[in-house]
XYZ file of C-alpha atoms in Angstrom:
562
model
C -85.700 162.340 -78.838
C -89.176 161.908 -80.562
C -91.814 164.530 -79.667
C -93.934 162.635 -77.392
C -90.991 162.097 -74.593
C -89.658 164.540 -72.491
C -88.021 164.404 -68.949
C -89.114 165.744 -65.579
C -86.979 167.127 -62.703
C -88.552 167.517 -58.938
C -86.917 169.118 -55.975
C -87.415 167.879 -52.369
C -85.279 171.014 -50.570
C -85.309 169.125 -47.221
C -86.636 166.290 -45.124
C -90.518 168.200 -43.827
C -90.851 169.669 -47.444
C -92.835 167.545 -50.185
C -91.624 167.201 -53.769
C -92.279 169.629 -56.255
C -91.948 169.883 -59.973
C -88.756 172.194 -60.815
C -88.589 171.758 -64.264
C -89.053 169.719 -67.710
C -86.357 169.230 -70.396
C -86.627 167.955 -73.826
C -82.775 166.092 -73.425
C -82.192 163.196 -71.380
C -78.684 165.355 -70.596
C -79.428 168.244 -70.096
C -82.152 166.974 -67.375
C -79.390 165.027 -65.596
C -77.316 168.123 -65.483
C -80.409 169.996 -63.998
C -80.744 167.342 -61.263
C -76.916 167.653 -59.550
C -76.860 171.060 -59.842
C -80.065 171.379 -57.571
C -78.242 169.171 -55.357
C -75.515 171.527 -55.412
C -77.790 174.477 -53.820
C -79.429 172.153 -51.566
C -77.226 170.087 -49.654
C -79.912 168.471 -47.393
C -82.176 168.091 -50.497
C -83.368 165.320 -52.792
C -84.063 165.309 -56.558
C -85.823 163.183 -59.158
C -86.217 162.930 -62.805
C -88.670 160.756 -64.434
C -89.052 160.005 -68.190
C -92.620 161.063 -69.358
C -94.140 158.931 -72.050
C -96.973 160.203 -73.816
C -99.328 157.693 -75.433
C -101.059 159.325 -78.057
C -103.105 156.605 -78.713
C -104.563 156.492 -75.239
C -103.881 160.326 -74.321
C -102.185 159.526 -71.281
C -98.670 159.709 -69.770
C -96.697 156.545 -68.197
C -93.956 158.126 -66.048
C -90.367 156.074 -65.470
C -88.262 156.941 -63.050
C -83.972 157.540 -64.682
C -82.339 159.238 -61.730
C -82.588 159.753 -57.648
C -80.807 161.793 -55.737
C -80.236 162.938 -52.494
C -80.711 162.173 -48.865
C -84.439 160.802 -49.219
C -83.789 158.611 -51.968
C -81.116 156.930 -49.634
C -82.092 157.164 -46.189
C -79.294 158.103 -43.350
C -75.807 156.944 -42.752
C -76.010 155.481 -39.449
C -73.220 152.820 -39.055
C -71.097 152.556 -41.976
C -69.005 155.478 -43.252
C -66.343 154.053 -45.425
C -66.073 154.532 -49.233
C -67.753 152.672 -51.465
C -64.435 150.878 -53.757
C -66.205 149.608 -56.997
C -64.324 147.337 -59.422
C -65.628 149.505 -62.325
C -65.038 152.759 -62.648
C -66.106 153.715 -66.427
C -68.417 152.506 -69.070
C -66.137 150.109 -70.635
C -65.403 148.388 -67.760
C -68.947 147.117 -67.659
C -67.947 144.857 -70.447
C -65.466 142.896 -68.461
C -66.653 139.006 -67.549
C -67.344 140.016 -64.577
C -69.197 143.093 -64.662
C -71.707 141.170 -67.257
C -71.851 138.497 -65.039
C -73.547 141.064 -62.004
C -75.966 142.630 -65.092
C -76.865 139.207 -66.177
C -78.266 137.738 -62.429
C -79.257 140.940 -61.069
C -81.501 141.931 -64.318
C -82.232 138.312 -65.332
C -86.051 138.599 -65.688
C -85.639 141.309 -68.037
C -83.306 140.094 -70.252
C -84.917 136.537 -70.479
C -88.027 138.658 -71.156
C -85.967 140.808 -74.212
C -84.048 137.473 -75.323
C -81.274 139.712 -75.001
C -77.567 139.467 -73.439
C -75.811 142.207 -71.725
C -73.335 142.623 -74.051
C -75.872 143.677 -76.870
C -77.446 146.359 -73.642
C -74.419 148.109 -73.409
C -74.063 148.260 -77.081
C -77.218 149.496 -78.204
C -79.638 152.348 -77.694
C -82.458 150.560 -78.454
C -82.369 148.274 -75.615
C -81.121 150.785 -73.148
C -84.863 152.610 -74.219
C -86.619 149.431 -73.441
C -84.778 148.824 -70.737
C -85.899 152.650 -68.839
C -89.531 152.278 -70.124
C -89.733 149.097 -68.350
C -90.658 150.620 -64.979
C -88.054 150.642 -62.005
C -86.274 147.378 -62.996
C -83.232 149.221 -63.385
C -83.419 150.935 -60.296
C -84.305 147.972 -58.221
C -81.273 146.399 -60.432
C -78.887 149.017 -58.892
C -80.492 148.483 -55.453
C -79.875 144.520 -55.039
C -76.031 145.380 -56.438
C -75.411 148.007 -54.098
C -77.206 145.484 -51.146
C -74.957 143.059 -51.913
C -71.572 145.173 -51.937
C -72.436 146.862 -48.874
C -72.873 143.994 -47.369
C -68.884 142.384 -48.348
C -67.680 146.347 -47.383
C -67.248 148.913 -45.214
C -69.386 151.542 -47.492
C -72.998 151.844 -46.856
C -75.517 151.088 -48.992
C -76.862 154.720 -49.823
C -72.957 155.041 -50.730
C -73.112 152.514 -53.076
C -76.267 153.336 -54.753
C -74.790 156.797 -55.779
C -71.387 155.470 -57.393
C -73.293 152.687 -58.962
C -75.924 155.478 -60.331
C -73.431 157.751 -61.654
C -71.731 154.901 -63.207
C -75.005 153.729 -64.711
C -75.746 157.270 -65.911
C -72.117 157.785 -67.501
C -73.086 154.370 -69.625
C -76.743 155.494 -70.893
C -75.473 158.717 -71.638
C -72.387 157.281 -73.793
C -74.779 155.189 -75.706
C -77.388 157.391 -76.137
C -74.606 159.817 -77.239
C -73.076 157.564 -79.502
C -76.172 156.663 -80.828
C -77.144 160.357 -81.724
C -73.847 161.101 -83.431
C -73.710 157.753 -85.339
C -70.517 156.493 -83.962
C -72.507 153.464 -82.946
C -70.893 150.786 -85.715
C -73.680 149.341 -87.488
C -73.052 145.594 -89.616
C -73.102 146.827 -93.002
C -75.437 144.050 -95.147
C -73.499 141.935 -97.752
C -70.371 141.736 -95.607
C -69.060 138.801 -94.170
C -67.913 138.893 -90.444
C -64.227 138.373 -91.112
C -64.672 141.565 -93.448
C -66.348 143.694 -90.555
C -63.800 142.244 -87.940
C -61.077 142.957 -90.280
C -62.281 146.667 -90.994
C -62.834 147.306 -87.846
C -59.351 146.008 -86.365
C -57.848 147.820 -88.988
C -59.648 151.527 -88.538
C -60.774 151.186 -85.331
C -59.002 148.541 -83.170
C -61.432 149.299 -80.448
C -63.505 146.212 -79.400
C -66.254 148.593 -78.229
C -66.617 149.461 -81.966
C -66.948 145.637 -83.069
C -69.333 144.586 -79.893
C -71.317 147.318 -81.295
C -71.436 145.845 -84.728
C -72.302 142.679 -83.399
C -74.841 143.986 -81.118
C -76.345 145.463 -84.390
C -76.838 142.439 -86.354
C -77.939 140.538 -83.648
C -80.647 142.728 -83.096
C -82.568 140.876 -86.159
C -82.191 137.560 -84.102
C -85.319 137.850 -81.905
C -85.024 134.067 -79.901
C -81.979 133.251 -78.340
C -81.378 130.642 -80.877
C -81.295 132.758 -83.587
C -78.228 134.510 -81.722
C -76.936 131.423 -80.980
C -76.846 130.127 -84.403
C -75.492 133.971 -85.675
C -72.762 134.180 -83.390
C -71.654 130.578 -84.403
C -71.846 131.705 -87.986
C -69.240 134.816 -86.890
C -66.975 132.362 -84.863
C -67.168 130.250 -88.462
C -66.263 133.185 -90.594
C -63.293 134.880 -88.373
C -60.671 136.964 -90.053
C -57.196 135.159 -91.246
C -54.903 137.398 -90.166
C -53.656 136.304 -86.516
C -53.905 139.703 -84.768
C -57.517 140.362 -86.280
C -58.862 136.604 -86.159
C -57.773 137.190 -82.220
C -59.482 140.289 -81.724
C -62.747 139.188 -83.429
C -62.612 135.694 -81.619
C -62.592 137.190 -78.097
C -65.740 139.264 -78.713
C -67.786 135.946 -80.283
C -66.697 134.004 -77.115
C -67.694 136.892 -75.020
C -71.248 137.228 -76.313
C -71.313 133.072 -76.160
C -70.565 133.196 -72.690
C -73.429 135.998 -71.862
C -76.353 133.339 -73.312
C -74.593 130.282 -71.645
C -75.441 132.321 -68.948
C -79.749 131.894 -68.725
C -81.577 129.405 -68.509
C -83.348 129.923 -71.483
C -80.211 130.536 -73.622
C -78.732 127.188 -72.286
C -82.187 125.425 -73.555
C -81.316 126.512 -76.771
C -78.398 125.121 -76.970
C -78.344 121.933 -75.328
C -82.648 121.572 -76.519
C -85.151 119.589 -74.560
C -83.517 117.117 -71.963
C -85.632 114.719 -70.301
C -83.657 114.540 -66.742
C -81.103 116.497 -64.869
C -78.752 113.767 -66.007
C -79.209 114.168 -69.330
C -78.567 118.120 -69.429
C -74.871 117.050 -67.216
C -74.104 114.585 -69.779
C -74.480 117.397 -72.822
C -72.635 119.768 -70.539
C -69.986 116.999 -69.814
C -69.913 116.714 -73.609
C -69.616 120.505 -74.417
C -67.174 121.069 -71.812
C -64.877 118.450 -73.136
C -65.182 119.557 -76.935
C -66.600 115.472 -77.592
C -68.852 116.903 -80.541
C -69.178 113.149 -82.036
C -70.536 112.233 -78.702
C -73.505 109.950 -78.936
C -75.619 112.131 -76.233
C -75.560 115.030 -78.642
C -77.548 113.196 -80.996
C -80.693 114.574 -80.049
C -79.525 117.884 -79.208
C -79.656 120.575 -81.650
C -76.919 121.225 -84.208
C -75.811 124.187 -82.340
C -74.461 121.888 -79.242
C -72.148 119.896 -81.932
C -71.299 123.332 -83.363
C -70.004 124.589 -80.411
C -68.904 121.096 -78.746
C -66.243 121.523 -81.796
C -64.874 124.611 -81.546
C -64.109 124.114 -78.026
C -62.088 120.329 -78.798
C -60.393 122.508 -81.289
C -59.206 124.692 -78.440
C -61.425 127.789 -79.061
C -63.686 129.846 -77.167
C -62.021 129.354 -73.563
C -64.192 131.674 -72.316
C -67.236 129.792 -72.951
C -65.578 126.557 -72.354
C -65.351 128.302 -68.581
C -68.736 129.234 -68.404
C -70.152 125.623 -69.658
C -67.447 124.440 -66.377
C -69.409 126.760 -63.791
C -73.021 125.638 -64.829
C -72.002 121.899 -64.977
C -70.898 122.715 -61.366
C -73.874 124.105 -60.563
C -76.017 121.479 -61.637
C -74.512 118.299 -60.297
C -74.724 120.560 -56.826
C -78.474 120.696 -57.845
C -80.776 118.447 -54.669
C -82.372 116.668 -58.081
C -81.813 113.256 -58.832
C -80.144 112.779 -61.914
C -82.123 109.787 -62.780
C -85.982 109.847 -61.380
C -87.074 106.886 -62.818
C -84.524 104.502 -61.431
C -82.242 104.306 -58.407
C -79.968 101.962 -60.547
C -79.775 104.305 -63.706
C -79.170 107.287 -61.053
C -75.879 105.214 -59.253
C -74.338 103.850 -63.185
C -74.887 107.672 -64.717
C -73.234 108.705 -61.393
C -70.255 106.665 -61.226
C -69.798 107.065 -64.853
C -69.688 110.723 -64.724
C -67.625 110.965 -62.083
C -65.080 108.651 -63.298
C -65.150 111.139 -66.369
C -65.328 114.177 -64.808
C -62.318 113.557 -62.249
C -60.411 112.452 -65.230
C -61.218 115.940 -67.406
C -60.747 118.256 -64.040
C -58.872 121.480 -65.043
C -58.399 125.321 -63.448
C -61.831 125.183 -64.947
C -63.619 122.640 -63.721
C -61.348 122.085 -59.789
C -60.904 118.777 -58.510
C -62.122 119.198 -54.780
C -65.271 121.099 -56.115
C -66.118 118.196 -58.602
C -65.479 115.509 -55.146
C -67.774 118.097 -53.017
C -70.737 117.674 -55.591
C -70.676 114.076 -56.274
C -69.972 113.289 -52.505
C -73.228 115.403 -51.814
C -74.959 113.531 -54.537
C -73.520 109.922 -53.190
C -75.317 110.919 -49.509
C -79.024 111.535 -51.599
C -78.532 108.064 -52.522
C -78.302 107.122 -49.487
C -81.731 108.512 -48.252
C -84.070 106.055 -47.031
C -86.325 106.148 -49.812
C -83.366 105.706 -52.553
C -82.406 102.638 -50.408
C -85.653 101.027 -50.447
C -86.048 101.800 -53.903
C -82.661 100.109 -55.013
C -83.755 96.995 -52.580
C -87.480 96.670 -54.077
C -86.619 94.353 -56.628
C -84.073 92.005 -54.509
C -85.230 88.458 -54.324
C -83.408 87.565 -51.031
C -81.221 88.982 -48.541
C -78.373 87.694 -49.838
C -79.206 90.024 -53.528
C -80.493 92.719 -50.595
C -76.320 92.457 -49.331
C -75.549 92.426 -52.813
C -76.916 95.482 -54.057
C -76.059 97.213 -51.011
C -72.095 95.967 -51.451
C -71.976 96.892 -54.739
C -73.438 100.415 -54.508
C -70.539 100.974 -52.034
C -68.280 101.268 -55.608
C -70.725 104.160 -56.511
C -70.203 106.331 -53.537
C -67.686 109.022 -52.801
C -67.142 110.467 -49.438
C -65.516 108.202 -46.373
C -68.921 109.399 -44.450
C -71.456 108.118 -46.770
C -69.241 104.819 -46.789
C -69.558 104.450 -42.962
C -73.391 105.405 -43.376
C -74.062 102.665 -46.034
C -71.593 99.914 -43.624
C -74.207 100.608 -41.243
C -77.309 99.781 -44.163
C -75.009 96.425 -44.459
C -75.056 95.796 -41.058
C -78.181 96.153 -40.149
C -79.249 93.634 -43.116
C -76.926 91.430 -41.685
C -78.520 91.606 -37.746
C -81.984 91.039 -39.479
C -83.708 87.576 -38.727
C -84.890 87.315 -42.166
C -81.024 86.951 -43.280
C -79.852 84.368 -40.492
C -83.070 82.242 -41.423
C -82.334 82.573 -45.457
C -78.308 81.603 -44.914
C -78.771 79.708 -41.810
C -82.450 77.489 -42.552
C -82.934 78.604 -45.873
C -83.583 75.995 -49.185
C -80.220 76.595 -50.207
C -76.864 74.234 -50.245
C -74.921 75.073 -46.813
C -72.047 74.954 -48.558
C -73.245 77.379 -51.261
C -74.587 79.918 -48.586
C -71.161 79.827 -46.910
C -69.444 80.624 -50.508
C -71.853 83.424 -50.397
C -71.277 85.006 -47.425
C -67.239 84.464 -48.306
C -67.848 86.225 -51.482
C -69.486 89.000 -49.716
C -66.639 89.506 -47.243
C -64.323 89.759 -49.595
C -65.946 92.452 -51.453
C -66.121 94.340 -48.108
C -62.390 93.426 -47.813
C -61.547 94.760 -51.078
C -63.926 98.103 -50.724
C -62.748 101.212 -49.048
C -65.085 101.544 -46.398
C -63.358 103.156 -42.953
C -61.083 100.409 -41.212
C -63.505 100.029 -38.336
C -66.683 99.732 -40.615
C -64.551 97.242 -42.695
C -63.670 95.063 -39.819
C -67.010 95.024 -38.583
C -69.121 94.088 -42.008
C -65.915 91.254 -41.763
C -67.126 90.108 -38.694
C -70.673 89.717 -38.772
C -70.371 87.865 -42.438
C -67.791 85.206 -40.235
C -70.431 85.264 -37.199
C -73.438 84.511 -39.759
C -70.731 81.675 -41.353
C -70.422 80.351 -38.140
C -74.055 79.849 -37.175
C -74.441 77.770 -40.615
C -71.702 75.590 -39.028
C -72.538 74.979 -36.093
C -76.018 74.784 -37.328
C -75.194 72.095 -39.794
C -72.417 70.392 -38.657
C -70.533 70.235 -42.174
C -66.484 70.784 -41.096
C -67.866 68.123 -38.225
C -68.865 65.774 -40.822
C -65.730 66.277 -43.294
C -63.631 65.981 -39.680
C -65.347 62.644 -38.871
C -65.527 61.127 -41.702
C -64.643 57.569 -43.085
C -61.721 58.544 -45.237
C -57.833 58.628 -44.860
C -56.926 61.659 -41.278
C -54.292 63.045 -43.738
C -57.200 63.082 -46.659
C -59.625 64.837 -44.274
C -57.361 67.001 -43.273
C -56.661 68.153 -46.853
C -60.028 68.733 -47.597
C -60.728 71.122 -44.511
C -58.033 73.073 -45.726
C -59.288 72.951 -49.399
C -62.655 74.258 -48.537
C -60.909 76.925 -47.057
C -58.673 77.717 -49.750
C -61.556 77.580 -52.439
C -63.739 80.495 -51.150
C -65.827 78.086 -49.041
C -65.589 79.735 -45.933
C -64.947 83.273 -44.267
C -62.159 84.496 -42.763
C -62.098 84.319 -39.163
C -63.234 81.654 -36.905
C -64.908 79.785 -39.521
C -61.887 79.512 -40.751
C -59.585 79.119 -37.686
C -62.367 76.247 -36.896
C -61.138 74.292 -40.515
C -57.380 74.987 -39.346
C -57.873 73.373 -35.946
C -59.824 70.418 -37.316
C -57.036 70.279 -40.178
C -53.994 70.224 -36.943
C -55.975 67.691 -35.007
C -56.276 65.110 -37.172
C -52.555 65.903 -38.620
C -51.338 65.506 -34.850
C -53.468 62.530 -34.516
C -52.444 58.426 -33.933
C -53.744 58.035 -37.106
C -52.265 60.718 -38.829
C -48.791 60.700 -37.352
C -49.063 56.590 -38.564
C -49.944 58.057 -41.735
C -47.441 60.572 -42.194
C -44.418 57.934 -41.831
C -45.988 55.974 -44.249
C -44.255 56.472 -48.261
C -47.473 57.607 -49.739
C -48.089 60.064 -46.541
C -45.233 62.325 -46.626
C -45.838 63.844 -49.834
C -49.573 64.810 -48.735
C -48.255 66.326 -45.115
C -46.004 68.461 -47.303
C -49.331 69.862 -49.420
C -50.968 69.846 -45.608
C -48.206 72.488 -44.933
C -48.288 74.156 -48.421
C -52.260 75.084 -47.705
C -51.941 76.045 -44.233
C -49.005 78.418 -45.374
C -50.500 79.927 -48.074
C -54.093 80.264 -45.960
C -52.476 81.713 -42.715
C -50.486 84.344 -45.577
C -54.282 85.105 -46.982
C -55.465 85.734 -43.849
């Protein structure tokens, strides 16, 4: 250790006693060993050691707590009593996914702070010293942990703290160990990666040995995206040899993985975005390996990179990863699209559509229909439905946009919740004077509301929504009737009953009118005149049998439609 550190041990012997200073040490060690074996002779005792800094430019000492112990540091055990069942149990177990995973979130600050990932920590001395002369962030790190597995367990927390403490100590001291004796592998300069991997597969096989390599070159790479662009350089240059290329690919993926994990390393890679949606569609891109993708263009060359390797099957790891914070985003309150409520339902439904298509043990089904059916009821918020109806001209555009952002929507409750948007456009007296008294063609209105009802027809809205939105489009279709008197007209006029007839039924059959009464109304007119004198006259007549038989061809094929 350099002269201007040394370590300092205090005794608390029981709960009415104050701390005192037992000891100093010069070794990290042998201060540790110290510490337990005071805790030994006093079992209702508490012990401390703190790292002493001395600043020779300033002549003072900054003291950092490494190691509590004891009943004080801990409080009492009052309910639980179980042990605490870890799922690591020695140092090289922190370097499993999901041990980095816990360092990463609960020392995220720190690390963001460093630009450094948890592999390199638990591969290098010189981060481990940064990481005790930062203060108590690695206490208050092993606090929040042990918080949180006490909480999921029948151990209590002071329990946890003390496994979790002796694990953490077992680490430092292996590093700082290692580090001492030079059995840390350094990256030797003029050497390739394949050459290192292959070296190291070959005398060492240990991937402890290569993470520390890696660890050591990357410690030149101050901004995650400098590490980003090394480790895509070593995942370029792997070994040839299967067994070797394997073993130096899992540790690239696994250090990939640990800067897709922050914020800031995911910036680096996928650059500046201007919107939420544009940061899912570069996900969307990495995650499906689409490296030619058109919405990598702006991103930085490191997103193609990487976008590659994973459509050429590698780095599953990461590929994983890039799945979990896609999740995590689309689940995000934000819209995707800020700036317009129509760009936010087409970038939407596109993804979706994509998404749904790509799902994988990855990136689940139900939890890619969960997000976008949350998403589908923000855009049905008030505001986003006022927005999307600022620009309509009329209320028939107003039942337009509404009807077609029913396409856009997943979820059968946001369907019935936008039926009811529809309906209540419908009930308005600004729509029945537009259809009903408005400057348009009756005729044209009618084809309208038709058009409309077949959309709701077609649409998968619940069967008692659908039947309703059905309904009220007929009603409204039925006030224009009566209102105009236009089937009255076609029914009265001067022209041949059997003609007549024929055209009721053709105004029906062309999309003229809505199903329902309007157009049970055109079938009743259409039987009248049929069964009328003039009609039955007509009907035995050469040139009249041949248009009964059409009479009975539309009605068929109308009463099968309906």
């Amino acid at each position: 250790m350099a002269e201007d550190v040394h370590y300092e041990v205090f005794l608390k012997k029981n709960e009415k006693s104050g701390w005192a200073l037992h000891g100093a040490c010069k070794e990290r060690d042998e201060s540790i060993k110290v510490a337990h074996s005071l805790l030994a002779q006093h079992k209702s005792g508490s012990v401390r050691v703190s790292k002493e800094y001395f600043n020779n430019g300033e002549r003072t000492f900054r003291s950092v707590p490494i190691f509590e112990g004891g009943a004080e540091a801990f409080g009492k055990v009052k309910d639980k009593t179980g042990d605490a069942a870890l799922p690591c149990f020695a140092p090289d177990d922190l370097s499993k996914g999901h041990a980095r995973d816990t360092i990463r979130r609960s020392l995220t600050g720190w690390f963001e702070r460093q630009q450094a990932l948890p592999m390199e920590l638990l591969h290098s001395a010189h981060l481990v010293e940064k990481l005790e002369a930062s203060g108590t962030e690695l206490q208050h790190a092993v606090q929040k942990v042990a918080v949180a597995s006490a909480q999921t367990s029948d151990a209590n927390v002071q329990t946890v703290v003390k496994q979790l403490n002796d694990l953490v100590q077992l680490s430092l001291n292996r590093i700082y160990k290692d580090a001492r004796e030079n059995r840390l592998q350094t990256y030797p300069k003029g050497k390739d990666f394949a050459q290192v991997a292959s070296d190291i597969h070959n005398s060492d096989a240990r991937g402890y040995a290569l993470r520390a390599a890696m660890a050591d070159r990357l410690k030149s790479s101050r901004k995650y995206g400098d590490k980003l662009e090394t480790l895509l350089e070593m995942a370029d240059t792997l070994p040839v040899e299967e067994k070797a290329r394997e073993f130096a690919h899992n540790e690239v993926d696994a250090y990939l993985t640990d800067l897709i994990g922050f914020d800031a390393g995911r910036e680096a890679l996928l650059g500046k975005c201007n919107d939420l949606g544009e940061t899912v569609i570069r996900l969307t891109c990495l995650y499906d390996g689409d490296h030619g993708a058109e919405a990598l263009g702006m991103a930085p060359r490191s997103a193609k990179r990487m976008a590659q390797k994973i459509g050429d099957g590698d780095l599953g790891e990461c590929r994983t990863a890039i799945a979990q914070v896609l999740l995590k985003e689309l689940e995000k309150p934000k819209r995707l699209r800020p700036s317009s409520i129509r760009e936010e339902i087409r970038l939407a439904r596109d993804l979706a559509q994509k998404l749904v298509m790509s799902a994988d043990a990855a990136l689940p089904a139900d939890r890619l229909i969960k997000a976008f059916t949350a998403r589908s009821s923000r855009l049905l918020q008030p505001e986003a439905i006022d927005e999307l109806l600022r620009y309509a001209r009329d209320p028939n555009e107003e039942i337009e946009f509404l009807l077609g952002l029913e396409e856009n929507l997943v979820g059968e409750g946001n369907k019935s919740k936008l039926a009811g948007y529809v309906r209540s456009t419908l009930g308005a007296n600004k729509t029945e004077t537009h259809f009903v008294r408005g400057p348009g063609k009756p005729l044209e209105a009618l084809s309208q509301l038709t058009a409309h009802q077949a959309r709701v027809l077609r649409g998968s809205y619940p069967e008692r929504d659908k039947n309703e939105l059905a309904t009220a489009l007929d009603q409204l279709g039925l006030k224009i009737l009566d209102t105009t008197n236009i089937l009255c007209a076609v029914e009265k006029g001067p022209r041949p009953a059997l003609d007549r007839a024929q055209a009721l039924l053709k105004l029906a059959q062309a999309g003229a009118l809505p199903k329902g009464e309007c157009l049970r109304d055109a079938q009743a007119r259409a039987m009248r005149l049929l069964k009328s004198e003039m009609g039955l006259k007509e009907a035995q007549s050469p040139d009249g049998r041949p248009k009964v038989q059409q009479i009975q061809q539309l009605m068929s094929q109308l009463n099968t439609a309906a």
